[in-house]
């Protein structure tokens, strides 16, 4: 079971309380917690793939750390990035590999 997400409230609670609640309670509280539909491992792989494809590297960094915590191995992350290099773009793969090296080590 995933730990309770509080990033929305921690970072935007007073500034954007509705967005913070949707982030913590709906996205992470309801969608991410439905492990009967997809495991946390698989959700992490899918999320990292989507973020890399869109070039959203600040969010990808956070989600790579979460992916590692959810059991996504270095070899799986390397394979994900390599596969997506041909679909999302070579420069995005280079950027993603930089993040992966930080998260998974050299």
PDB file of C-alpha atoms in Angstrom:
ATOM      1  CA  UNK A   1       0.000   0.000   0.000  1.00  0.00           C
ATOM      2  CA  UNK A   2       1.330   3.426  -0.921  1.00  0.00           C
ATOM      3  CA  UNK A   3       2.053   5.917   1.801  1.00  0.00           C
ATOM      4  CA  UNK A   4      -0.304   8.879   2.031  1.00  0.00           C
ATOM      5  CA  UNK A   5       0.698  11.631  -0.364  1.00  0.00           C
ATOM      6  CA  UNK A   6       0.915  15.132   1.095  1.00  0.00           C
ATOM      7  CA  UNK A   7       2.991  16.952  -1.537  1.00  0.00           C
ATOM      8  CA  UNK A   8      -0.001  18.947  -2.759  1.00  0.00           C
ATOM      9  CA  UNK A   9      -0.910  20.278   0.657  1.00  0.00           C
ATOM     10  CA  UNK A  10       2.734  20.691   1.659  1.00  0.00           C
ATOM     11  CA  UNK A  11       3.582  22.806  -1.396  1.00  0.00           C
ATOM     12  CA  UNK A  12       0.295  24.415  -2.463  1.00  0.00           C
ATOM     13  CA  UNK A  13      -2.102  23.942   0.448  1.00  0.00           C
ATOM     14  CA  UNK A  14      -2.625  27.605   1.236  1.00  0.00           C
ATOM     15  CA  UNK A  15      -2.003  28.957  -2.268  1.00  0.00           C
ATOM     16  CA  UNK A  16      -4.180  26.497  -4.251  1.00  0.00           C
ATOM     17  CA  UNK A  17      -6.106  24.364  -1.735  1.00  0.00           C
ATOM     18  CA  UNK A  18      -8.484  22.717  -4.238  1.00  0.00           C
ATOM     19  CA  UNK A  19      -5.632  21.656  -6.525  1.00  0.00           C
ATOM     20  CA  UNK A  20      -3.688  20.395  -3.496  1.00  0.00           C
ATOM     21  CA  UNK A  21      -6.657  18.308  -2.353  1.00  0.00           C
ATOM     22  CA  UNK A  22      -7.211  16.875  -5.850  1.00  0.00           C
ATOM     23  CA  UNK A  23      -3.510  15.970  -6.086  1.00  0.00           C
ATOM     24  CA  UNK A  24      -3.303  14.287  -2.693  1.00  0.00           C
ATOM     25  CA  UNK A  25      -6.784  12.798  -2.348  1.00  0.00           C
ATOM     26  CA  UNK A  26      -7.860  11.958  -5.899  1.00  0.00           C
ATOM     27  CA  UNK A  27      -4.737  11.466  -8.019  1.00  0.00           C
ATOM     28  CA  UNK A  28      -2.633   9.781  -5.353  1.00  0.00           C
ATOM     29  CA  UNK A  29      -5.338   8.823  -2.854  1.00  0.00           C
ATOM     30  CA  UNK A  30      -7.746   7.160  -5.284  1.00  0.00           C
ATOM     31  CA  UNK A  31      -6.017   6.540  -8.621  1.00  0.00           C
ATOM     32  CA  UNK A  32      -2.516   5.574  -7.458  1.00  0.00           C
ATOM     33  CA  UNK A  33      -3.894   3.499  -4.589  1.00  0.00           C
ATOM     34  CA  UNK A  34      -5.892   1.149  -6.862  1.00  0.00           C
ATOM     35  CA  UNK A  35      -3.286  -1.600  -6.866  1.00  0.00           C
ATOM     36  CA  UNK A  36      -5.883  -4.159  -7.946  1.00  0.00           C
ATOM     37  CA  UNK A  37      -5.926  -2.468 -11.362  1.00  0.00           C
ATOM     38  CA  UNK A  38      -2.188  -1.730 -11.715  1.00  0.00           C
ATOM     39  CA  UNK A  39       0.677  -2.310  -9.316  1.00  0.00           C
ATOM     40  CA  UNK A  40       2.658   0.647  -8.020  1.00  0.00           C
ATOM     41  CA  UNK A  41       5.594  -0.706 -10.042  1.00  0.00           C
ATOM     42  CA  UNK A  42       3.587  -0.631 -13.278  1.00  0.00           C
ATOM     43  CA  UNK A  43       2.025   2.762 -12.534  1.00  0.00           C
ATOM     44  CA  UNK A  44       5.501   4.136 -11.960  1.00  0.00           C
ATOM     45  CA  UNK A  45       6.766   2.746 -15.275  1.00  0.00           C
ATOM     46  CA  UNK A  46       3.779   4.216 -17.125  1.00  0.00           C
ATOM     47  CA  UNK A  47       4.107   7.576 -15.398  1.00  0.00           C
ATOM     48  CA  UNK A  48       7.836   7.820 -16.082  1.00  0.00           C
ATOM     49  CA  UNK A  49       7.243   6.934 -19.730  1.00  0.00           C
ATOM     50  CA  UNK A  50       4.591   9.612 -20.076  1.00  0.00           C
ATOM     51  CA  UNK A  51       6.640  12.302 -18.346  1.00  0.00           C
ATOM     52  CA  UNK A  52       9.730  11.514 -20.419  1.00  0.00           C
ATOM     53  CA  UNK A  53       7.705  11.583 -23.639  1.00  0.00           C
ATOM     54  CA  UNK A  54       6.380  15.022 -22.757  1.00  0.00           C
ATOM     55  CA  UNK A  55       9.794  16.334 -21.699  1.00  0.00           C
ATOM     56  CA  UNK A  56       8.583  17.080 -18.164  1.00  0.00           C
ATOM     57  CA  UNK A  57      11.912  16.465 -16.495  1.00  0.00           C
ATOM     58  CA  UNK A  58      11.336  18.104 -13.072  1.00  0.00           C
ATOM     59  CA  UNK A  59       8.332  15.823 -12.562  1.00  0.00           C
ATOM     60  CA  UNK A  60      10.197  12.876 -14.096  1.00  0.00           C
ATOM     61  CA  UNK A  61      12.940  13.252 -11.511  1.00  0.00           C
ATOM     62  CA  UNK A  62      10.433  12.977  -8.653  1.00  0.00           C
ATOM     63  CA  UNK A  63       8.655  10.054 -10.270  1.00  0.00           C
ATOM     64  CA  UNK A  64      11.909   8.191 -10.979  1.00  0.00           C
ATOM     65  CA  UNK A  65      12.666   8.350  -7.264  1.00  0.00           C
ATOM     66  CA  UNK A  66       9.170   7.036  -6.567  1.00  0.00           C
ATOM     67  CA  UNK A  67       9.620   4.341  -9.235  1.00  0.00           C
ATOM     68  CA  UNK A  68      12.806   3.122  -7.560  1.00  0.00           C
ATOM     69  CA  UNK A  69      10.939   2.999  -4.256  1.00  0.00           C
ATOM     70  CA  UNK A  70       8.185   0.995  -5.991  1.00  0.00           C
ATOM     71  CA  UNK A  71      10.669  -1.629  -7.205  1.00  0.00           C
ATOM     72  CA  UNK A  72      11.503  -0.406 -10.704  1.00  0.00           C
ATOM     73  CA  UNK A  73      15.069  -1.547 -11.225  1.00  0.00           C
ATOM     74  CA  UNK A  74      17.886   0.350 -12.916  1.00  0.00           C
ATOM     75  CA  UNK A  75      17.792  -2.143 -15.789  1.00  0.00           C
ATOM     76  CA  UNK A  76      14.058  -1.594 -16.259  1.00  0.00           C
ATOM     77  CA  UNK A  77      14.468   2.198 -16.236  1.00  0.00           C
ATOM     78  CA  UNK A  78      17.334   1.989 -18.741  1.00  0.00           C
ATOM     79  CA  UNK A  79      15.199  -0.218 -21.002  1.00  0.00           C
ATOM     80  CA  UNK A  80      12.233   2.181 -20.690  1.00  0.00           C
ATOM     81  CA  UNK A  81      14.365   5.177 -21.670  1.00  0.00           C
ATOM     82  CA  UNK A  82      16.059   3.313 -24.529  1.00  0.00           C
ATOM     83  CA  UNK A  83      12.707   2.169 -25.929  1.00  0.00           C
ATOM     84  CA  UNK A  84      11.248   5.662 -25.731  1.00  0.00           C
ATOM     85  CA  UNK A  85      14.285   7.263 -27.358  1.00  0.00           C
ATOM     86  CA  UNK A  86      12.939   6.087 -30.709  1.00  0.00           C
ATOM     87  CA  UNK A  87       9.407   7.359 -30.049  1.00  0.00           C
ATOM     88  CA  UNK A  88       9.845  10.449 -27.862  1.00  0.00           C
ATOM     89  CA  UNK A  89      13.182  11.688 -29.174  1.00  0.00           C
ATOM     90  CA  UNK A  90      16.881  11.172 -28.674  1.00  0.00           C
ATOM     91  CA  UNK A  91      17.453  14.438 -26.764  1.00  0.00           C
ATOM     92  CA  UNK A  92      14.717  13.518 -24.277  1.00  0.00           C
ATOM     93  CA  UNK A  93      16.412  10.162 -23.735  1.00  0.00           C
ATOM     94  CA  UNK A  94      19.726  11.889 -23.023  1.00  0.00           C
ATOM     95  CA  UNK A  95      18.005  14.136 -20.479  1.00  0.00           C
ATOM     96  CA  UNK A  96      16.187  11.196 -18.901  1.00  0.00           C
ATOM     97  CA  UNK A  97      19.426   9.201 -18.635  1.00  0.00           C
ATOM     98  CA  UNK A  98      20.980  12.101 -16.731  1.00  0.00           C
ATOM     99  CA  UNK A  99      18.166  11.885 -14.196  1.00  0.00           C
ATOM    100  CA  UNK A 100      18.320   8.095 -14.061  1.00  0.00           C
ATOM    101  CA  UNK A 101      22.051   8.215 -13.288  1.00  0.00           C
ATOM    102  CA  UNK A 102      21.305  10.557 -10.369  1.00  0.00           C
ATOM    103  CA  UNK A 103      18.522   8.324  -9.036  1.00  0.00           C
ATOM    104  CA  UNK A 104      20.051   4.913  -9.679  1.00  0.00           C
ATOM    105  CA  UNK A 105      23.744   5.822  -9.408  1.00  0.00           C
ATOM    106  CA  UNK A 106      26.537   5.587 -11.962  1.00  0.00           C
TER     107      UNK A 106
END
